[in-house]
Amino acid sequence: MTESGAIKREWLVTWKVGVEDGIAYTLFYVVGDREPYESALSAVETMESYDITPVRDEAFYAFVRGRETDQSRQFYAAFEQPTLMVVPPAAYRPHGVVLFDVVGEPAALEQVRNALPDGITVNVRKVGEYDASPGTFAIGLTSRQREALAAGRDVGYYDVPRNGSVEDVAEELGCAPSTASDHLRKAEARLVERVFR
């Protein structure tokens, strides 16, 4: 569906697998056209049932119940290690790409690469200390960059038309305008990359 013009964005919000009935329970948040999405869901061979809950124009939740396959079972099992945590949501992108964060010990992360089923490859995009505010889109931002964005919002820097200035942001942060500008540019660049990667 990520190849379809009908779906703009899709995230796997949470999931439950490996239960006794062999069903994978998944909750997706989707921005796009509901009818083609439902049509595609209905055509999935392993589909048991689903519920769609609209939340606003062109956005809905899909609670999907599907039979596990050998490949999906092996994929989920690769991450079932005591020192690893997959941090939702997982963002679905075109060409079969799924982006998500994993927190854990380096040795355990390396074991995941070797345990994945055939046909699934891994591209590690970033390694480092994990710094994200739960429930926000700010994954990858430093705490100072988040503060700069929040200050920009508070002073009207992001209003249309703009009401606040970089100087106003700097005053809120207690730093020089050049420093505030640097924080804003770096934060904005990371957010833009997050949207389009």
Rosetta silent file (secondary structure, phi, psi, omega in degrees, C-alpha in Angstrom):
SEQUENCE: MTESGAIKREWLVTWKVGVEDGIAYTLFYVVGDREPYESALSAVETMESYDITPVRDEAFYAFVRGRETDQSRQFYAAFEQPTLMVVPPAAYRPHGVVLFDVVGEPAALEQVRNALPDGITVNVRKVGEYDASPGTFAIGLTSRQREALAAGRDVGYYDVPRNGSVEDVAEELGCAPSTASDHLRKAEARLVERVFR
SCORE:     score description
SCORE:     0.000 S_00000001
   1 L     0.000  -25.556  179.179    0.000    0.000    0.000 S_00000001
   2 L   -68.570  -14.343  175.461    2.916    2.398    0.498 S_00000001
   3 L   -83.438  -12.775 -174.473    3.423    2.223   -3.281 S_00000001
   4 L   -87.523  142.237  174.840   -0.127    3.450   -3.823 S_00000001
   5 L   -68.247  -13.818 -179.032   -1.020    7.091   -4.293 S_00000001
   6 L   -74.027  -24.449 -177.353   -4.040    6.407   -2.081 S_00000001
   7 E  -111.978  121.200 -179.161   -1.888    6.060    1.045 S_00000001
   8 E   -86.541  -46.076 -179.930    0.217    9.018    2.126 S_00000001
   9 E  -148.184  151.598  177.358    1.733    7.623    5.337 S_00000001
  10 E  -148.097  133.814  178.068    1.421    4.486    7.458 S_00000001
  11 E  -127.250  140.110  168.305    2.778    3.600   10.891 S_00000001
  12 E   -88.470  110.467 -173.218    2.644    0.370   12.877 S_00000001
  13 E   -80.386  -45.529  178.534    1.731    1.755   16.304 S_00000001
  14 E  -160.146  166.220 -176.452    1.831   -1.441   18.351 S_00000001
  15 E  -155.981  161.319  175.643    1.586   -5.197   17.966 S_00000001
  16 E  -143.716  120.977 -177.712    1.164   -8.464   19.820 S_00000001
  17 L  -134.635  169.649  176.607    2.456  -11.705   18.355 S_00000001
  18 L    75.582   15.173  176.492    3.323  -15.203   19.418 S_00000001
  19 L   -76.478  167.770 -170.558    0.100  -15.739   21.313 S_00000001
  20 L   -62.213  -25.909 -176.647   -1.309  -19.252   21.487 S_00000001
  21 L   -83.632   -0.947  178.492   -3.769  -18.815   18.638 S_00000001
  22 L    72.979   18.897 -179.346   -1.035  -18.062   16.061 S_00000001
  23 E  -106.075  137.388  172.608   -2.554  -14.674   15.246 S_00000001
  24 E   -96.308  124.696  178.899   -0.595  -11.440   14.963 S_00000001
  25 E  -103.719  121.499 -175.754   -2.553   -8.476   16.322 S_00000001
  26 E  -133.051  144.603  177.317   -1.399   -5.158   14.864 S_00000001
  27 E  -119.968  119.345 -179.950   -2.571   -1.562   15.137 S_00000001
  28 E  -110.217  147.606  168.811   -1.767    0.784   12.257 S_00000001
  29 E  -112.289  124.763 -171.804   -2.270    4.534   11.920 S_00000001
  30 E  -126.611  136.152  171.816   -2.863    5.442    8.287 S_00000001
  31 E  -112.231  114.974 -178.444   -3.137    8.739    6.453 S_00000001
  32 E   158.820 -161.231 -175.843   -4.848    8.236    3.121 S_00000001
  33 L   -88.685  122.600 -174.045   -7.910    6.861    1.375 S_00000001
  34 H   -67.258  -41.249 -172.992   -9.738    4.229    3.421 S_00000001
  35 H   -61.473  -49.555  177.534  -11.489    2.319    0.588 S_00000001
  36 H   -63.383  -31.925  178.730   -8.380    1.167   -1.329 S_00000001
  37 H   -64.879  -48.155  178.645   -6.745    0.284    1.988 S_00000001
  38 H   -61.835  -39.949  179.181   -9.658   -1.928    3.028 S_00000001
  39 H   -61.098  -41.675  178.936   -9.729   -3.508   -0.416 S_00000001
  40 H   -67.970  -40.287  177.772   -6.041   -4.379   -0.124 S_00000001
  41 H   -60.196  -44.047 -178.066   -6.509   -5.761    3.399 S_00000001
  42 H   -61.470  -27.166 -177.191   -9.340   -7.995    2.232 S_00000001
  43 L   -86.099   -7.163 -179.183   -7.088   -9.485   -0.441 S_00000001
  44 L   -72.676  125.908 -173.241   -4.327  -10.532    1.986 S_00000001
  45 L   -62.245  -34.086 -176.165   -4.281  -14.323    2.142 S_00000001
  46 L   -90.033    4.036 -177.271   -3.379  -14.503    5.845 S_00000001
  47 E   -68.181  130.617  173.411   -6.045  -11.971    6.895 S_00000001
  48 E   -99.157  -51.563  178.076   -8.444  -13.124    9.606 S_00000001
  49 E  -168.092  166.636  177.231  -10.287   -9.864   10.330 S_00000001
  50 E  -155.417  158.433  173.653   -9.822   -6.132   10.764 S_00000001
  51 E  -129.821  135.952  178.202  -11.566   -3.052   12.149 S_00000001
  52 E  -110.875  131.456  178.797  -11.177    0.457   10.754 S_00000001
  53 E  -125.809  106.278  177.328  -11.705    3.488   13.014 S_00000001
  54 E   -67.400  142.270  177.683  -11.695    6.923   11.334 S_00000001
  55 E  -119.196  -25.126  173.098  -10.175    9.687   13.456 S_00000001
  56 E  -169.594  178.888  179.930  -10.295   12.642   11.053 S_00000001
  57 L   -53.752  126.340  176.831  -10.362   13.406    7.336 S_00000001
  58 L    61.239   24.089  175.045   -8.024   11.003    5.548 S_00000001
  59 E  -140.597  138.489 -179.044   -6.734    9.436    8.769 S_00000001
  60 E  -157.436  160.430  171.736   -7.787    6.213   10.452 S_00000001
  61 E   -99.270  144.278  174.213   -6.646    3.365   12.670 S_00000001
  62 E  -124.065  114.045  175.281   -6.640   -0.199   11.373 S_00000001
  63 E   -95.953  111.395 -169.004   -6.726   -2.987   13.964 S_00000001
  64 E  -115.513  134.077  175.981   -5.636   -6.033   11.978 S_00000001
  65 E  -119.298  116.095 -177.831   -5.698   -9.687   12.936 S_00000001
  66 E  -136.958  151.124  178.235   -3.735  -11.983   10.654 S_00000001
  67 E   -68.804  136.392  176.701   -2.267  -15.478   10.767 S_00000001
  68 L   -67.850  147.752  172.431    1.466  -15.546   11.381 S_00000001
  69 L  -109.061  168.359  176.937    3.701  -16.873    8.627 S_00000001
  70 H   -58.803  -40.408 -178.636    7.061  -18.574    9.078 S_00000001
  71 H   -67.196  -45.092 -179.329    8.750  -15.389    7.874 S_00000001
  72 H   -66.202  -38.503  179.035    6.830  -13.052   10.185 S_00000001
  73 H   -62.917  -42.536  179.587    7.384  -15.383   13.146 S_00000001
  74 H   -67.130  -37.650  178.812   11.141  -15.473   12.452 S_00000001
  75 H   -62.078  -52.335 -179.302   11.229  -11.675   12.055 S_00000001
  76 H   -63.143  -38.305 -178.519    9.527  -10.997   15.397 S_00000001
  77 H   -64.136  -29.623 -179.434   11.582  -13.698   17.136 S_00000001
  78 H   -60.414  -28.652 -177.056   14.805  -11.995   16.030 S_00000001
  79 L   -97.373   -1.248 -178.079   13.987   -9.067   18.322 S_00000001
  80 L   -85.721   70.744  177.760   12.844  -11.140   21.319 S_00000001
  81 L  -124.400  144.066 -174.798   16.016  -10.751   23.353 S_00000001
  82 L   -58.365  -29.942 -176.016   16.109   -9.569   26.963 S_00000001
  83 L  -100.219   18.989  179.149   18.446   -6.656   26.230 S_00000001
  84 E  -124.207  144.011  173.658   16.553   -5.294   23.173 S_00000001
  85 E  -136.866  125.323  170.624   13.513   -3.055   22.868 S_00000001
  86 E   -85.673  128.099 -176.450   11.816   -2.055   19.611 S_00000001
  87 E  -102.518  110.129  179.355   10.477    1.473   20.073 S_00000001
  88 E   -72.328  162.262    4.476    7.234    2.107   18.183 S_00000001
  89 E   -86.372  164.144  172.513    5.982    3.408   15.895 S_00000001
  90 E  -102.189  124.933 -176.298    7.438    1.670   12.864 S_00000001
  91 E   -93.781  125.863  177.739    7.099    3.843    9.753 S_00000001
  92 E   -90.686  131.891 -178.988    6.234    2.105    6.492 S_00000001
  93 E  -126.560  166.333  178.591    7.819    3.635    3.383 S_00000001
  94 H   -58.661  162.000  176.398    7.773    2.788   -0.342 S_00000001
  95 H    66.275   28.680  174.942    9.801   -0.106   -1.756 S_00000001
  96 H    74.629   19.443 -179.217    9.243   -2.348    1.276 S_00000001
  97 E   -89.916  133.106  173.825   11.180   -0.135    3.696 S_00000001
  98 E  -125.553  124.265 -178.765   10.184   -0.091    7.374 S_00000001
  99 E  -106.441  130.554  175.375   11.911    2.400    9.683 S_00000001
 100 E  -158.555  162.475 -179.372   12.016    1.941   13.444 S_00000001
 101 E   -99.685  143.401  175.792   14.260    2.460   16.434 S_00000001
 102 E  -128.375  129.469  177.937   15.808   -0.350   18.480 S_00000001
 103 E  -109.882  132.705  178.402   17.392    0.222   21.881 S_00000001
 104 E   168.779 -175.261 -179.488   19.765   -2.346   23.290 S_00000001
 105 L   -74.708  140.952 -178.409   23.203   -3.816   23.739 S_00000001
 106 H   -54.634  -40.505 -178.452   25.466   -3.778   20.643 S_00000001
 107 H   -64.908  -39.178  179.008   26.061   -7.544   20.741 S_00000001
 108 H   -67.997  -37.823  177.928   22.316   -8.231   20.828 S_00000001
 109 H   -63.233  -38.588  178.753   21.739   -5.836   17.947 S_00000001
 110 H   -66.381  -35.311  178.145   24.329   -7.694   15.887 S_00000001
 111 H   -64.139  -32.449  178.603   22.553  -10.988   16.620 S_00000001
 112 H   -59.872  -44.872 -178.592   19.350   -9.551   15.142 S_00000001
 113 H   -56.166  -38.750 -177.668   21.021   -9.071   11.766 S_00000001
 114 H   -80.333  -18.802 -175.219   21.958  -12.751   11.665 S_00000001
 115 H   -95.482   -7.440 -177.486   18.554  -13.981   12.867 S_00000001
 116 L   -70.391  148.730 -179.445   16.360  -12.206   10.303 S_00000001
 117 L   -69.024  160.175  176.058   14.616  -14.354    7.683 S_00000001
 118 L   -57.332  142.112  178.651   15.784  -14.540    4.078 S_00000001
 119 L    94.826   -9.297  177.609   14.562  -11.625    2.002 S_00000001
 120 L  -115.750  122.820  179.253   14.817   -9.058    4.803 S_00000001
 121 L  -113.500  159.751 -177.599   17.904   -6.873    4.943 S_00000001
 122 L  -119.418  135.523  172.796   18.980   -4.330    7.544 S_00000001
 123 L  -124.753  107.458  179.727   20.397   -0.876    6.987 S_00000001
 124 L   -78.941  117.578 -175.379   21.559    0.729   10.240 S_00000001
 125 L   -91.711  -26.786 -178.070   21.054    4.456    9.778 S_00000001
 126 L  -159.609  139.947  175.797   22.326    5.731   13.113 S_00000001
 127 L  -128.147  134.828  178.283   24.013    4.372   16.222 S_00000001
 128 L   166.111 -170.720  177.487   24.328    6.320   19.458 S_00000001
 129 L   -66.193  138.347 -178.850   22.678    7.302   22.699 S_00000001
 130 L   -84.569  127.268 -178.457   18.898    7.190   22.455 S_00000001
 131 L  -142.511   94.920 -179.881   17.242   10.565   23.031 S_00000001
 132 L  -145.779  144.368  175.528   13.561   10.844   22.174 S_00000001
 133 L   -87.292  122.622 -179.427   10.467   12.197   23.849 S_00000001
 134 L   -56.521  138.364  175.643    7.786    9.475   23.994 S_00000001
 135 L    77.371   11.446  178.932    4.767   10.174   21.839 S_00000001
 136 L  -119.137  170.799  178.626    6.443   12.902   19.796 S_00000001
 137 L   -93.976   11.306 -169.269    7.810   13.191   16.298 S_00000001
 138 L   -92.465   20.183  179.660   11.077   14.514   17.685 S_00000001
 139 L   -60.035  130.983 -178.999   13.122   11.311   17.564 S_00000001
 140 L    98.965   -8.945  178.002   16.678   12.246   16.682 S_00000001
 141 L   -92.761  145.525  172.395   16.501   15.731   18.190 S_00000001
 142 L   -76.532  164.791  179.909   18.612   16.788   21.135 S_00000001
 143 H   -63.457  -34.505  179.107   16.832   18.185   24.166 S_00000001
 144 H   -68.905  -36.963  176.729   18.168   21.666   23.298 S_00000001
 145 H   -65.863  -39.655  176.246   16.816   21.414   19.756 S_00000001
 146 H   -63.322  -40.209  177.251   13.392   20.439   21.126 S_00000001
 147 H   -61.688  -40.628  179.830   13.543   23.435   23.462 S_00000001
 148 H   -64.111  -43.373  178.187   14.370   25.699   20.499 S_00000001
 149 H   -63.802  -42.444  179.213   11.417   24.377   18.488 S_00000001
 150 H   -63.487  -41.798  178.011    9.090   24.787   21.466 S_00000001
 151 H   -63.636  -41.122  178.136   10.348   28.339   22.021 S_00000001
 152 H   -60.129  -42.594  177.415    9.824   29.098   18.338 S_00000001
 153 H   -63.891  -42.844 -176.408    6.252   27.878   18.563 S_00000001
 154 H   -66.317  -35.909 -176.806    5.622   29.883   21.750 S_00000001
 155 H   -90.791   -0.281  178.279    6.930   33.177   20.368 S_00000001
 156 L    88.996   14.424 -179.881    5.142   32.853   17.020 S_00000001
 157 L   -63.156  -29.643 -178.982    8.204   32.013   14.928 S_00000001
 158 L  -101.228    6.428  175.419    6.198   29.314   13.117 S_00000001
 159 L   -66.818  155.541  174.667    3.001   31.335   12.741 S_00000001
 160 L  -123.164  110.263   -2.076    1.825   32.155    9.217 S_00000001
 161 L   -71.876  161.132 -176.076    2.535   34.973    8.771 S_00000001
 162 L   -65.763  132.027  178.705    5.495   34.862   11.146 S_00000001
 163 L  -108.269  -23.771 -178.955    5.052   36.884   14.347 S_00000001
 164 L  -110.719  163.887 -178.181    8.246   35.990   16.218 S_00000001
 165 L  -120.470  172.400  175.235   11.897   36.281   15.300 S_00000001
 166 H   -61.869  -34.621  177.743   15.093   34.352   15.929 S_00000001
 167 H   -62.231  -38.596  177.298   15.920   37.038   18.474 S_00000001
 168 H   -64.458  -41.052  177.796   12.689   36.200   20.322 S_00000001
 169 H   -63.408  -43.909 -179.997   13.635   32.516   20.338 S_00000001
 170 H   -60.009  -40.715  179.558   17.115   33.410   21.613 S_00000001
 171 H   -63.481  -41.481  177.850   15.616   35.448   24.440 S_00000001
 172 H   -62.971  -38.227 -176.831   13.415   32.496   25.468 S_00000001
 173 H   -84.260  -17.209 -176.917   16.418   30.152   25.409 S_00000001
 174 L    72.200   41.269 -179.301   18.795   32.592   27.075 S_00000001
 175 L  -140.203  177.631  178.488   21.386   32.383   24.327 S_00000001
 176 L   -71.912  150.034  177.235   22.770   34.408   21.417 S_00000001
 177 H   -55.985  -37.231  179.834   20.606   34.757   18.279 S_00000001
 178 H   -64.905  -35.693  177.653   23.245   32.925   16.229 S_00000001
 179 H   -69.384  -43.490  177.805   23.068   29.978   18.658 S_00000001
 180 H   -61.196  -42.703  178.997   19.244   29.948   18.569 S_00000001
 181 H   -61.853  -40.805  178.737   19.339   30.050   14.772 S_00000001
 182 H   -62.939  -44.976  177.921   21.767   27.129   14.731 S_00000001
 183 H   -60.579  -44.660 -178.654   19.510   25.045   17.029 S_00000001
 184 H   -64.004  -45.819 -177.928   16.452   25.830   14.893 S_00000001
 185 H   -63.296  -43.212 -179.586   18.155   25.006   11.578 S_00000001
 186 H   -66.172  -41.371  179.039   19.557   21.705   12.852 S_00000001
 187 H   -64.643  -44.692  179.998   16.210   20.688   14.384 S_00000001
 188 H   -63.614  -40.000  179.119   14.297   21.619   11.231 S_00000001
 189 H   -62.667  -40.430  179.137   16.773   19.723    9.048 S_00000001
 190 H   -67.706  -39.635  178.756   16.312   16.580   11.147 S_00000001
 191 H   -66.317  -40.701  178.246   12.538   16.847   11.033 S_00000001
 192 H   -63.927  -42.751  177.268   12.531   17.340    7.265 S_00000001
 193 H   -61.458  -39.085 -179.826   14.808   14.306    6.869 S_00000001
 194 H   -64.012  -37.616 -179.253   12.496   12.297    9.114 S_00000001
 195 H   -69.082  -41.756 -170.105    9.486   13.191    6.963 S_00000001
 196 H  -101.148   -5.295 -177.873   11.065   12.370    3.613 S_00000001
 197 L   -74.893    0.000    0.000   13.475    9.515    4.337 S_00000001
